[in-house]
Each structure stands twice: as C-alpha cells, then as structure tokens.
Short mmCIF file of C-alpha atoms and ligand atoms in Angstrom, two decimals:
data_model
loop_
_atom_site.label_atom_id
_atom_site.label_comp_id
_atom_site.label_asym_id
_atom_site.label_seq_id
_atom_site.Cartn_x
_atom_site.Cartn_y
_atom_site.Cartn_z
CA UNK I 159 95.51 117.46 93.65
CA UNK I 160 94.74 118.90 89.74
CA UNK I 161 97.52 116.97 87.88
CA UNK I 162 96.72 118.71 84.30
CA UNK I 163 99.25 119.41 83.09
CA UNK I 164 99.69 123.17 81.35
CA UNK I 165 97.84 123.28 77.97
CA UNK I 166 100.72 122.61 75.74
CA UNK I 167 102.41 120.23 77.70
CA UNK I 168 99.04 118.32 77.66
CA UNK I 169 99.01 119.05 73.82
CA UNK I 170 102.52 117.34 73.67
CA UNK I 171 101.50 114.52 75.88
CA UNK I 172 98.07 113.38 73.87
CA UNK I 173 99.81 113.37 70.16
CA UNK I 174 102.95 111.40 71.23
CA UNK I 175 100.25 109.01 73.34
CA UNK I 176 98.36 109.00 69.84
CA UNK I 177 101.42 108.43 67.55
CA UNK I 178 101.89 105.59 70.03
CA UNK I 179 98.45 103.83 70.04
CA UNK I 180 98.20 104.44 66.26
CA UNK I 181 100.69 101.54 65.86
CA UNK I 182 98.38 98.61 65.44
CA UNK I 183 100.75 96.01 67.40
CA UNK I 184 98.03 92.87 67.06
CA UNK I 185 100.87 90.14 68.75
CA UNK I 186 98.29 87.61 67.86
CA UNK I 187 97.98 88.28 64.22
CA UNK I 188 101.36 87.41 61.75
CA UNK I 189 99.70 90.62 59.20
CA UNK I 190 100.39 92.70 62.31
CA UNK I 191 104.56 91.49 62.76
CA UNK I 192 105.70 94.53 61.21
CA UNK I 193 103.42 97.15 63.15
CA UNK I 194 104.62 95.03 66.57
CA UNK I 195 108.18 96.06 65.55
CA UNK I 196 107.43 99.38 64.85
CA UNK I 197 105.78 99.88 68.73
CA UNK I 198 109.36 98.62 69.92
CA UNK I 199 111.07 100.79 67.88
CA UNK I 200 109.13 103.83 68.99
CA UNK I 201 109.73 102.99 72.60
CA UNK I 202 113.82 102.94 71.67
CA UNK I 203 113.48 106.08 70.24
CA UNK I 204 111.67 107.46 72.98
CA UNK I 205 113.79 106.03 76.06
CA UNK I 206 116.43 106.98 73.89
CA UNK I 207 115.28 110.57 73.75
CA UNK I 208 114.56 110.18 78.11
CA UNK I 209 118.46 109.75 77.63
CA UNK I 210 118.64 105.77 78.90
CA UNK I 211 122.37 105.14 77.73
CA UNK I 212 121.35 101.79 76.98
CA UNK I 213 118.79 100.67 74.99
CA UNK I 214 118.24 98.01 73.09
CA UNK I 215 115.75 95.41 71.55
CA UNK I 216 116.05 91.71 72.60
CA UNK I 217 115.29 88.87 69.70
CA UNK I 218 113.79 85.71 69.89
CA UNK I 219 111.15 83.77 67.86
CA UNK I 220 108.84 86.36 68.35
CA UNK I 221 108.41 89.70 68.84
CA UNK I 222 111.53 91.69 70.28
CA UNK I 223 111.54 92.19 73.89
CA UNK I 224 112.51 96.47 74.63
CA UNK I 225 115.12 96.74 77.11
CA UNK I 226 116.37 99.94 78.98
CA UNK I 227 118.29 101.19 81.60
CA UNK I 228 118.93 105.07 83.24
CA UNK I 229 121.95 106.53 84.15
CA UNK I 230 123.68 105.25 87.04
CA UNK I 231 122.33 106.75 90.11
CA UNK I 232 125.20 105.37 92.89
CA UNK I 233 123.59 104.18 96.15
CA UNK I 234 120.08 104.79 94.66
CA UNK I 235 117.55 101.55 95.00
CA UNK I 236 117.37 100.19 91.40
CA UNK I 237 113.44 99.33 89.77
CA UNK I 238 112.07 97.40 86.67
CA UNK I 239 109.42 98.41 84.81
CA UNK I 240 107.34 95.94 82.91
CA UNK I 241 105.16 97.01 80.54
CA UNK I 242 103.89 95.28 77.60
CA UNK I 243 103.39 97.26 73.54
CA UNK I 244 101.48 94.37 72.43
CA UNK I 245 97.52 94.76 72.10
CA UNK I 246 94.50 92.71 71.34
CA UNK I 247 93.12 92.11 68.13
CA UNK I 248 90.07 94.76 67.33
CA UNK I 249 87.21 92.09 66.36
CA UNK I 250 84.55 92.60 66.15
CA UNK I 251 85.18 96.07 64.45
CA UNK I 252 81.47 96.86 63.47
CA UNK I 253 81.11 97.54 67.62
CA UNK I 254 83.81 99.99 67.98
CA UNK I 255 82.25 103.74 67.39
CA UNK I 256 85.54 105.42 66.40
CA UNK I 257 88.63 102.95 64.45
CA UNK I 258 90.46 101.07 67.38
CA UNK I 259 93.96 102.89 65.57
CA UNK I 260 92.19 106.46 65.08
CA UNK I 261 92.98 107.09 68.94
CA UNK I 262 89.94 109.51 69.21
CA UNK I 263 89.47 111.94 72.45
CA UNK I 264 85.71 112.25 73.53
CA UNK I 265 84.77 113.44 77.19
CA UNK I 266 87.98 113.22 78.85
CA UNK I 267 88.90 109.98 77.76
CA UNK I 268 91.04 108.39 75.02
CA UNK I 269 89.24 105.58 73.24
CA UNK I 270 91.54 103.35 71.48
CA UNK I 271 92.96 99.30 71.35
CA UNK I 272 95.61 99.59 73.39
CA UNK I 273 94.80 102.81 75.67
CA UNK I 274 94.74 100.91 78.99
CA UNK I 275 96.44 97.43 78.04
CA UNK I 276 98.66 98.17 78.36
CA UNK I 277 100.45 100.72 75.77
CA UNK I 278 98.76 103.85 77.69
CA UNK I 279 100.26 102.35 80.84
CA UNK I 280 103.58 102.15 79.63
CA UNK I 281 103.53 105.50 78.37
CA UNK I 282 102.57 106.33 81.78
CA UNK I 283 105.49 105.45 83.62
CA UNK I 284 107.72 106.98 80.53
CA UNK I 285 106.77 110.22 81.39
CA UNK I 286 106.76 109.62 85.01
CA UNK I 287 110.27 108.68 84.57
CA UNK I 288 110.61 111.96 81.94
CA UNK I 289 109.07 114.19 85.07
CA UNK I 290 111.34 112.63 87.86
CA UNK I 291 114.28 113.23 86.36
CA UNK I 292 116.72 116.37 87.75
CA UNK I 293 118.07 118.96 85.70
CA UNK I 294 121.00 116.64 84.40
CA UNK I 295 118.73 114.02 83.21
CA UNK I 296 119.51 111.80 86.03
CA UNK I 297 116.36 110.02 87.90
CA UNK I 298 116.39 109.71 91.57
CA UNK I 299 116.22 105.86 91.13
CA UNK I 300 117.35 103.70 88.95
CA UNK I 301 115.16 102.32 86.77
CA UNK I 302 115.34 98.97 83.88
CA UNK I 303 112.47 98.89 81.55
CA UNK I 304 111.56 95.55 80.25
CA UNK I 305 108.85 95.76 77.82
CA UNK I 306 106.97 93.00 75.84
CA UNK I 307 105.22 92.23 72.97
CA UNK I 308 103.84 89.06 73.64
CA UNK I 309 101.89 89.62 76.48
CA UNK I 310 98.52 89.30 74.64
CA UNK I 311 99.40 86.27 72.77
CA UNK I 312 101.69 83.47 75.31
CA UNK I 313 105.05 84.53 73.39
CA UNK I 314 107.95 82.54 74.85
CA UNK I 315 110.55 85.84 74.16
CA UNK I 316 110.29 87.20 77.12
CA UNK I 317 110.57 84.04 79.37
CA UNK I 318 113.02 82.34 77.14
CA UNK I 319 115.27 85.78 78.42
CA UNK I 320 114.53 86.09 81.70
CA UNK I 321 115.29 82.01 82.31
CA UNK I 322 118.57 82.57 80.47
CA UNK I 323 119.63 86.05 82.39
CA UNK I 324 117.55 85.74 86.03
CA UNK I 325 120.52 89.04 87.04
CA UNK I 326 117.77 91.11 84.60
CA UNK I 327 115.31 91.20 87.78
CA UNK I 328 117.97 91.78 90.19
CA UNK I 329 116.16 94.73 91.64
CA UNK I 330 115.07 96.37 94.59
CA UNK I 331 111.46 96.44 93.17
CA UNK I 332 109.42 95.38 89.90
CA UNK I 333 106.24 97.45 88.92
CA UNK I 334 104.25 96.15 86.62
CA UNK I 335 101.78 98.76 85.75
CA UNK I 336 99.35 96.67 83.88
CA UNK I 337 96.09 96.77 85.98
CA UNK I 338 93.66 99.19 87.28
CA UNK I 339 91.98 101.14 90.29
CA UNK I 340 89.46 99.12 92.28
CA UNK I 341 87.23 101.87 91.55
CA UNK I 342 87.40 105.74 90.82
CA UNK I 343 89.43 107.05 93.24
CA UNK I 344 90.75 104.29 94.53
CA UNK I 345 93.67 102.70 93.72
CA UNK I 346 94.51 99.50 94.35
CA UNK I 347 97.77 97.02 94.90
CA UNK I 348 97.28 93.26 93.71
CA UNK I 349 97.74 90.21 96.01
CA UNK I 350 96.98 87.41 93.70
CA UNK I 351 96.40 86.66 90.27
CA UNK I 352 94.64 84.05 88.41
CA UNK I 353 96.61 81.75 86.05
CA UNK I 354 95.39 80.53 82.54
CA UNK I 355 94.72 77.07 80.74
CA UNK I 356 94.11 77.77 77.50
CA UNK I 357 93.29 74.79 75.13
CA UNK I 358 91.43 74.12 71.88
CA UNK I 359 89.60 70.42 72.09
CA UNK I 360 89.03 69.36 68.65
CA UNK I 361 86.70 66.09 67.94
CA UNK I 362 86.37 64.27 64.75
CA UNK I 363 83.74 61.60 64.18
CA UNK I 364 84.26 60.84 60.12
CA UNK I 365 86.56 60.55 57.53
CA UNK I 366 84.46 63.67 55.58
CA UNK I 367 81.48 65.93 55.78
CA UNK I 368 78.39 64.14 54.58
CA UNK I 369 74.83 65.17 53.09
CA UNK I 370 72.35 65.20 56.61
CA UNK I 371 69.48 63.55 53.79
CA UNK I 372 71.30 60.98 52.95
CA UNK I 373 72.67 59.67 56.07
CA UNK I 374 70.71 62.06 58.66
CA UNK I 375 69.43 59.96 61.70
CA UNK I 376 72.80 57.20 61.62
CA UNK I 377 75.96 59.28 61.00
CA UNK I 378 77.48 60.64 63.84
CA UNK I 379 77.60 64.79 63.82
CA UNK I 380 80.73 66.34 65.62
CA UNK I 381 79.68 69.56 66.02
CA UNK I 382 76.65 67.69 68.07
CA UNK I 383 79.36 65.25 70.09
CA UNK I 384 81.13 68.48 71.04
CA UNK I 385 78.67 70.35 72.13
CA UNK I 386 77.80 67.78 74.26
CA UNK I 387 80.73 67.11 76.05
CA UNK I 388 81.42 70.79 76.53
CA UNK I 389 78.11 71.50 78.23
CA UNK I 390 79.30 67.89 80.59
CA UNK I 391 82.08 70.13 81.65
CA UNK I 392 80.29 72.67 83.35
CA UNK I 393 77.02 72.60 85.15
CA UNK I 394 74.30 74.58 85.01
CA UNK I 395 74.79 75.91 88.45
CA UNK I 396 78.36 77.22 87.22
CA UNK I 397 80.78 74.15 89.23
CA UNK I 398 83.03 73.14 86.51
CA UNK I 399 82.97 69.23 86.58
CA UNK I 400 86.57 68.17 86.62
CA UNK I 401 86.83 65.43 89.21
CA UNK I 402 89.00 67.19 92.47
CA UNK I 403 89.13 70.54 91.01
CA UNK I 404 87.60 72.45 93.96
CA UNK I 405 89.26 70.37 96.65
CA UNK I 406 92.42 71.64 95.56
CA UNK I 407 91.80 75.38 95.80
CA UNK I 408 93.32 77.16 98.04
CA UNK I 409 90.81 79.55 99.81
CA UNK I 410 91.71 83.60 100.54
CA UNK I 411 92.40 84.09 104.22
CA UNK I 412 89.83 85.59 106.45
CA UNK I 413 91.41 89.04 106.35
CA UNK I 414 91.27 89.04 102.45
CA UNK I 415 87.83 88.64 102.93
CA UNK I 416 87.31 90.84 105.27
CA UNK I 417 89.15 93.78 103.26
CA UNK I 418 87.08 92.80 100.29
CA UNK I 419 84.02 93.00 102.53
CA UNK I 420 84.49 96.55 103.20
CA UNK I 421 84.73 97.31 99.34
CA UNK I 422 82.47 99.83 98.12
CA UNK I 423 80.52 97.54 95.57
CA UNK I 424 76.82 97.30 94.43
CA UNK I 425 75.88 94.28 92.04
CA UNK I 426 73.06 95.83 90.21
CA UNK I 427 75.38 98.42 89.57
CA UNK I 428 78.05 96.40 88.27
CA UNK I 429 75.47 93.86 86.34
CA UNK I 430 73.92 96.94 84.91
CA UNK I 431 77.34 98.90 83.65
CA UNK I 432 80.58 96.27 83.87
CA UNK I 433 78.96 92.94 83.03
CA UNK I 434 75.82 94.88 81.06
CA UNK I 435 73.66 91.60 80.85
CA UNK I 436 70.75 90.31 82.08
CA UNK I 437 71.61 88.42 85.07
CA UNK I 438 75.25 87.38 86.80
CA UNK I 439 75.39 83.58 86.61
CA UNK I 440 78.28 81.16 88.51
CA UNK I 441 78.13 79.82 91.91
CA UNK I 442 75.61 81.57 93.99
CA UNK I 443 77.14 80.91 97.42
CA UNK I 444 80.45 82.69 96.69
CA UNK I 445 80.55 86.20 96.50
CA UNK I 446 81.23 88.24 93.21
CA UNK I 447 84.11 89.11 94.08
CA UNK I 448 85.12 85.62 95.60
CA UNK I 449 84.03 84.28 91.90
CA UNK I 450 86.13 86.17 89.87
CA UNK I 451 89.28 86.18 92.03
CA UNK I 452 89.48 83.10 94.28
CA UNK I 453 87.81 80.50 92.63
CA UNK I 454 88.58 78.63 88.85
CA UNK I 455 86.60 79.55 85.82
CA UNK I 456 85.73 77.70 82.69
CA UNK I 457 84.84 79.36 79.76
CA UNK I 458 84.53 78.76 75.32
CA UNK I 459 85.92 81.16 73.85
CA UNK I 460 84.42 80.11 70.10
CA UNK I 461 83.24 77.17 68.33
CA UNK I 462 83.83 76.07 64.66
CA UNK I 463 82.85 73.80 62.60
CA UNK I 464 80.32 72.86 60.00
CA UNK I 465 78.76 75.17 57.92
CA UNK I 466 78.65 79.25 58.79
CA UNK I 467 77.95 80.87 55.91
CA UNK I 468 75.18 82.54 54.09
CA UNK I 469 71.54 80.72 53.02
CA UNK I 470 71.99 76.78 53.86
CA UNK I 471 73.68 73.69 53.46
CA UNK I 472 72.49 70.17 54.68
CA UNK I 473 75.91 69.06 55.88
CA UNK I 474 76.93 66.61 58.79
CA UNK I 475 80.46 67.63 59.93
CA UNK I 476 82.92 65.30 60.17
CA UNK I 477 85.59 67.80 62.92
CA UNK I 478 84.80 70.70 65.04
CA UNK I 479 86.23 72.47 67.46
CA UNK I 480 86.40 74.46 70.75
CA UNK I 481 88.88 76.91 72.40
CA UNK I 482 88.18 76.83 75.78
CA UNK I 483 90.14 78.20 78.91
CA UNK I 484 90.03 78.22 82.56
CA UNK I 485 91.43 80.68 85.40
CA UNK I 486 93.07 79.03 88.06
CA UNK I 487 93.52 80.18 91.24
CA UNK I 488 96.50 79.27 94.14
CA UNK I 489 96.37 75.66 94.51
CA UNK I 490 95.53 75.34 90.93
CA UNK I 491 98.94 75.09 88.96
CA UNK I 492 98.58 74.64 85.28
CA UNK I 493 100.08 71.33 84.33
CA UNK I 494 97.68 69.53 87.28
CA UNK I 495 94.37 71.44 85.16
CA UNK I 496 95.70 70.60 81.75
CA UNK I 497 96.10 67.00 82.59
CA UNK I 498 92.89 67.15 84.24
CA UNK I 499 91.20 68.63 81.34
CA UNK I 500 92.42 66.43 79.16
CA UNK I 501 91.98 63.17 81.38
CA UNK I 502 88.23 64.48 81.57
CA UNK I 503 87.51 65.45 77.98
CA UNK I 504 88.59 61.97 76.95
CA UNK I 505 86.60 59.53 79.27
CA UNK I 506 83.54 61.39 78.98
CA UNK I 507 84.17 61.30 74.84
CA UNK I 508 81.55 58.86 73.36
CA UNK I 509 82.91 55.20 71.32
CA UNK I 510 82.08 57.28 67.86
CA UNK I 511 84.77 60.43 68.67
CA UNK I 512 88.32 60.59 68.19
CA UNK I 513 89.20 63.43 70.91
CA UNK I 514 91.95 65.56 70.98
CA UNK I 515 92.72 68.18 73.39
CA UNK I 516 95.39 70.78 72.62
CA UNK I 517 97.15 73.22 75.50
CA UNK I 518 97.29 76.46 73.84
CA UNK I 519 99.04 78.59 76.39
CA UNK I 520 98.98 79.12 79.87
CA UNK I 521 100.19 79.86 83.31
CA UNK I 522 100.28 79.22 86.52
CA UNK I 523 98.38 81.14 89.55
CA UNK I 524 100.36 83.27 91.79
CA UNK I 525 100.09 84.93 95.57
CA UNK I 526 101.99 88.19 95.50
CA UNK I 527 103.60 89.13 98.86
CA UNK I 528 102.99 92.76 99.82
CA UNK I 529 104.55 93.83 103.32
CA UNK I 530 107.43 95.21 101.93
CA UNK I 531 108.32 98.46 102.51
CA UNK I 532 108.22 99.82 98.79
CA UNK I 533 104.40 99.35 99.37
CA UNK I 534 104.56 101.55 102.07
CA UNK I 535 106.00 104.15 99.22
CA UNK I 536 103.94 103.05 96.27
CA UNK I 537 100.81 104.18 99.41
CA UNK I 538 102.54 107.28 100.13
CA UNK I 539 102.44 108.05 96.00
CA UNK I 540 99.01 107.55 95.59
CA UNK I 541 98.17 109.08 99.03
CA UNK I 542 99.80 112.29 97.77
CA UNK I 543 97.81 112.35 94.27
CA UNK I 544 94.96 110.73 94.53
CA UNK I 545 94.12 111.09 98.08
CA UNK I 546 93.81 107.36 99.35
CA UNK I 547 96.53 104.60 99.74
CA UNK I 548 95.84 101.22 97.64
CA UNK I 549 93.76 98.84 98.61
CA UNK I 550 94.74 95.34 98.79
CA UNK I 551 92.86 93.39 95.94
CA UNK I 552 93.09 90.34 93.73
CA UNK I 553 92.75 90.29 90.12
CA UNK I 554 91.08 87.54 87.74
CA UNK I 555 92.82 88.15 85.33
CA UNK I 556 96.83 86.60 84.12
CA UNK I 557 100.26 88.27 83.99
CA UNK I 558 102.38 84.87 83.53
CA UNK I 559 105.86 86.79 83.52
CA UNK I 560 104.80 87.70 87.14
CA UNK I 561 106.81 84.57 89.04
CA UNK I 562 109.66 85.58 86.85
CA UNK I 563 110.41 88.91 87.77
CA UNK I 564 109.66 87.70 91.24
CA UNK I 565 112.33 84.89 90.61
CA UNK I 566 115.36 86.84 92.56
CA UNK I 567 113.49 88.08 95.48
CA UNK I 568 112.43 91.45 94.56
CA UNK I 569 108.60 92.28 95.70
CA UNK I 570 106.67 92.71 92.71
CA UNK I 571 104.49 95.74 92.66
CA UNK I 572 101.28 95.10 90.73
CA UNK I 573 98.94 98.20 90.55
CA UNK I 574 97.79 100.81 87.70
CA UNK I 575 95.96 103.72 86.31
CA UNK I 576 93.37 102.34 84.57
CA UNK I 577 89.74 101.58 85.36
CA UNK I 578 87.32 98.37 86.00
CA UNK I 579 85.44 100.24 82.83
CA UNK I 580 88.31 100.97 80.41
CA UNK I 581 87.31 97.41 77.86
CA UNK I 582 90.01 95.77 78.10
CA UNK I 583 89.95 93.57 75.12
CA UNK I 584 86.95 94.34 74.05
CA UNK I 585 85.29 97.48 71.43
CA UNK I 586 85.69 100.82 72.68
CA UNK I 587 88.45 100.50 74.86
CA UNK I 588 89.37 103.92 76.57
CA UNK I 589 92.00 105.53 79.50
CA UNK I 590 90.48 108.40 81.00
CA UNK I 591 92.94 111.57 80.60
CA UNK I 592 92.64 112.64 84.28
CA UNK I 593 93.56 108.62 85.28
CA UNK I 594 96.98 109.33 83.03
CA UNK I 595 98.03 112.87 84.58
CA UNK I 596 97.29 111.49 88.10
CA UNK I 597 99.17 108.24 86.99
CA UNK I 598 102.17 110.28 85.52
CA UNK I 599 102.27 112.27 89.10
CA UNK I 600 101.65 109.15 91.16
CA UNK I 601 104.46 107.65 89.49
CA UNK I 602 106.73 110.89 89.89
CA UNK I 603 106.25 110.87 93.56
CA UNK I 604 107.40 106.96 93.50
CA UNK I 605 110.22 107.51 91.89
CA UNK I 606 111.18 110.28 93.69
CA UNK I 607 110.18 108.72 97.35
CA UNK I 608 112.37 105.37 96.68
CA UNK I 609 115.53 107.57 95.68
CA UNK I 610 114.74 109.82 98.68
CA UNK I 611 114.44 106.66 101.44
CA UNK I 612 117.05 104.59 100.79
CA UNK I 613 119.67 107.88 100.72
CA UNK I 614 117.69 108.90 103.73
CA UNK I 615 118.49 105.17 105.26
ZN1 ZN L 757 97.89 93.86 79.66
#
C-alpha cells in the first residue's frame, strides 16, 4: 500500500514534525529544562488543536508529564498512548553531519535527535489519531495519551503519578510506540524487555593528587585501582563475573527460539552496518540475538579521573570514577544486581581503596504477555499497510514505566515505526519518511479496527 500522503498534506506533516524536533528537550541536561517544557507545551497545543477536551500537564520534581484524553466514545474500548518528548543529549556533536535540532531531510529520511526516540513516534500516533477521527472529531476509540519527559534520564514524574492514580491505566490496551521493526518490512511486537542497573563506582586511594616523580613507584594511583577492578568484573570471554549471576537467568522458551531462528538475519551484515566494528565480541555459544535479548550485559559507559587535558601533567590521582550499567534480563530484578554489584565491587577492592558504588537509576526486566486479542488487531493493522503481521521479538533495550501501565491488567502493546538503523542515541539519528506515513496508516487502521470489534462484539 503507497501511504504518501498528497503533496501538501506531506508538506504540512514534515514542518509541524520539524517545529517539533527543533525543540531541543535534553531531559538529562538542567540548560535544557526550559526547551523540555516547551516540547510539552507543543504537544497541549497540538492535542488541543486534535480537539482532546482535556488536556493538561502533570507536575512533579521534574519535567511535566502531558496528559490527554478524546471525546467520549460510549461503548468504544478505551487505549493509552505512551510516548515520551524527552531526547538524548547530542554528544559528541563533531559526528553529526547536519545540527541534531536543524531536523534536515536527505533521501527519504529525517535526520534529527529525537526523530525515532521517541518524539517522531509520538507524532506518529498524533496524526494517526488526527486521521481516525470522523467528521465530528470523534475517534472510533477512545484514546488517553500519557506522555513523558523523563524517559531518557530515570525521572521519578511519571511513576510517582501512576503509583498515586493506578485508574490512569485503566484501559482496554496500552501502546507504547517506542521501538522499531525487526527489519524493513517487518514489523515486530515485543515480548520482553531488558531492565537497567545503572551505577557510577567511584574509588579514592588519597587525601590529594600527588606529583608521579616524587612519589611514583609507592603511592597508590586510583585511576590504576579502578581500572583494575573494572576489567575483574568482566572477562575476556564476555561472562560478567558476579558470583550467581547466570544461574539466576531465566532462559527464553524453546518456541522463542525457534521464532527467532527463522529471523531473516546475517551477522556480517549486521557487524558490517548496525554494530560497524571490527569483530562482535560476548559469549560465543549464545546466539546474537540470544546476547542482546536474553542474557545480562555489563558495560562502562565513561571513565574520569586524573588528568585529560592538553600537553602533560605528571599527576597521581587521588579519586576516579566509572559509570557502568548492566541489562538484566527475567530472573534478573534490579535490587538482587545492585546488591550484587556492590557486594562484588567491594570484596574484590584492594586494602589501599576506599570504594563506593552509587545506583544511578534503573529497572527491573519484564516478560510482556501477548495472546490477547488486541494483538490479533495491532496484526491485522500492519497486515493491511505493510503487508506482514508482527513478529514476536524481544528487545535489549529498557522502558521501566512498562510494569506500570501493565499494573491494572491491560496488555501492553509494545511495537513501532522505526528501524534497527535509525541511531538511537547516537549522531545522525534519522526516521525514514515512508516508516512515518506507513506508521500514521498502520495506526489509523488500529484505531479504527478496536472501535469497529468491540461494537461488532
Ligand atoms: Zn525512547
């Protein structure tokens, strides 16, 4: 099916997307507090012009949560959207070949922070819902739209509402459109996703920095003791070394593996154009896919410390420090790795280091059920557009509001319109155009296929 839309109303579409993604809504970065209100207050005024009679922004410590809901539609299943407006910071800058804010249009694709994760997304399922609606402005569903701005950065906002108001995800279905096709032409539904330990381990071995000539060869160096115990936490065969770890992991069931089996995939391919190095590294007896979505990870993020700057300076430093994560998989809930990251940081920390490990944010892993019937739908959507029902994937990646929407028993619906190439998070990130008009007539179809079987019984 061609899904471009008509010249001008493609025209339309691109500079409201662009007004959108020039917003630079860093959740990360305080200079950027400002710009993350701004993104909520042009989704208000655009759900506000979709004609949602309520719409509102929800405060907390953080960034404002965007809240929304359609006109009643009486005996029509109700749906939440969850999007997030929140984006990555842009470092490092000098790698991006068009401004991450100057959302720039080259060979059918958008290139811009932001364009797939997850503000193109969200913009997505606005005009979805702007396209579904009937004559009198009235969708065939009903639909809430909860949208973050603290996805990117382990803001408490959204949580801190959803614990206090659980009736928010009283729905017949939760879509969070925040993830991507398998591959070209194939779109995919999510099963499982990985959860997040984020910490920064800090070590400290003297009172001050001191001059390497002068006590070089007796003083103890913590940039030295760190590096150290970080390369004791992983080996060089990729098994992270946290006593019990592994045992705890909950394997993916033979039909998982079997589906994923059956994926079109080709490593060199993927080495050569995802991963673009040299060699894949990790445990060699798992498959790819088996490493990054069913077993843990460990990874540093960044090291400081000592001296960085230009020409040199013969200094011993007395603190440095690591953030490091790991992606944990079902069996793996948060609070067991943190205390097992900590436990293990600190007895393998030599006499001469004061140790210090610091949870920076987090969550837990989570198994998505899928045999609900809106899955059927959400396969008869894509079936229509794109020519293919989902397949049944896991991600590696975190959504930690994901057990909360799921919190009063709705199935939670995790797909999307982006692309395993798009750069997430990284320089040069990009939505291909013909990935949003399919995604904005996917959507459509959804919409109008829930409102049309639960009237029909
Ligand atoms: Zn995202």
């Amino acid at each position: 099916m061609d899904t471009t839309p008509a010249p001008r109303e493609r025209d339309r579409l691109i500079s409201e997307l662009t007004e959108f993604l020039s917003i630079p809504s860093v959740s990360a970065l305080p200079e950027h507090r400002a710009d993350c209100r701004r993104a909520a207050e042009w989704l208000l005024a655009d759900l506000r012009r979709l004609g949602c009679p309520v719409v509102t922004l929800i405060e907390g410590k953080g960034h404002p949560v965007v809240w929304a809901e359609s006109p009643r539609v009486p005996d029509a299943p109700t749906v939440l959207l969850y999007g997030h407006y929140d984006v990555q910071p842009t470092d490092p800058l000098e790698e991006w070949d068009t401004p991450p804010f100057t959302p720039t249009i080259r060979d059918g694709r958008i290139y811009a922070r932001g364009a797939a994760d997850d503000k193109g997304q969200v913009f997505c399922l606005l005009r979805a819902y702007e396209a579904a609606r009937g004559s009198d402005g009235r969708p065939p569903v009903n639909v809430r739209f909860i949208i973050e701005g603290e996805e990117e950065s382990g803001g408490r906002v959204i949580d801190d509402l959803l614990e206090r108001e659980p009736e928010r995800t009283e729905v017949d279905a939760a879509l969070v459109a925040d993830m991507s096709y398998y591959a070209p032409g194939w779109p995919a539904v999510y099963t499982a996703l990985r959860g997040l330990c984020y910490a920064e381990i800090t070590v400290r071995t003297l009172e001050r920095d001191l001059h390497s000539g002068t006590y070089g060869g007796a003083a103890p160096n913590a940039l030295e003791t760190l590096v150290r115990l970080l390369s004791q936490l992983k080996d060089a065969s990729g098994r992270i070394r946290l006593p019990g770890l592994y045992q705890s992991v909950k394997s993916p069931t033979k039909e998982e593996l079997a589906t994923w089996r059956r994926l079109p995939f080709k490593e060199r391919e993927f080495l050569k154009h995802e991963v673009t190095g040299k060699a894949l590294t990790g445990l060699k007896r798992y498959s790819v896919f088996e490493r990054t979505w069913a077993l843990p990870t460990f990874e540093i993020h960044g090291i400081t410390g000592g001296f960085t700057g230009q020409g040199a300076k013969t200094v011993i430093p007395a603190q440095a420090s690591a953030k490091v994560s790991l992606r944990l998989v079902p069996g793996l809930p948060m609070a067991k790795v943190e205390r097992l990251l900590s436990r293990t940081v600190k007895a393998l920390a030599p006499r001469w280091a004061k140790v210090q490990v610091r949870l920076h944010h987090g969550g837990d892993p989570v198994v998505v059920p899928v045999k609900h019937q809106v899955f059927q739908v959400l396969d008869q959507a894509f079936e229509s557009v794109v020519g293919r029902k989902t397949v049944r994937i896991r991600a590696g990646g975190s959504i930690p509001i994901v057990p909360r929407l799921a919190a009063r028993g709705a199935p939670v619906v995790l797909t999307g319109i982006g692309l395993p190439d798009d750069g997430l998070h990284s320089p040069n990130e990009k939505l291909d155009l013909k990935q949003l008009w399919d995604g904005i007539a996917t959507f459509r179809k959804f919409f109008e296929l829930m409102g049309a079987a639960k009237r029909g019984g």
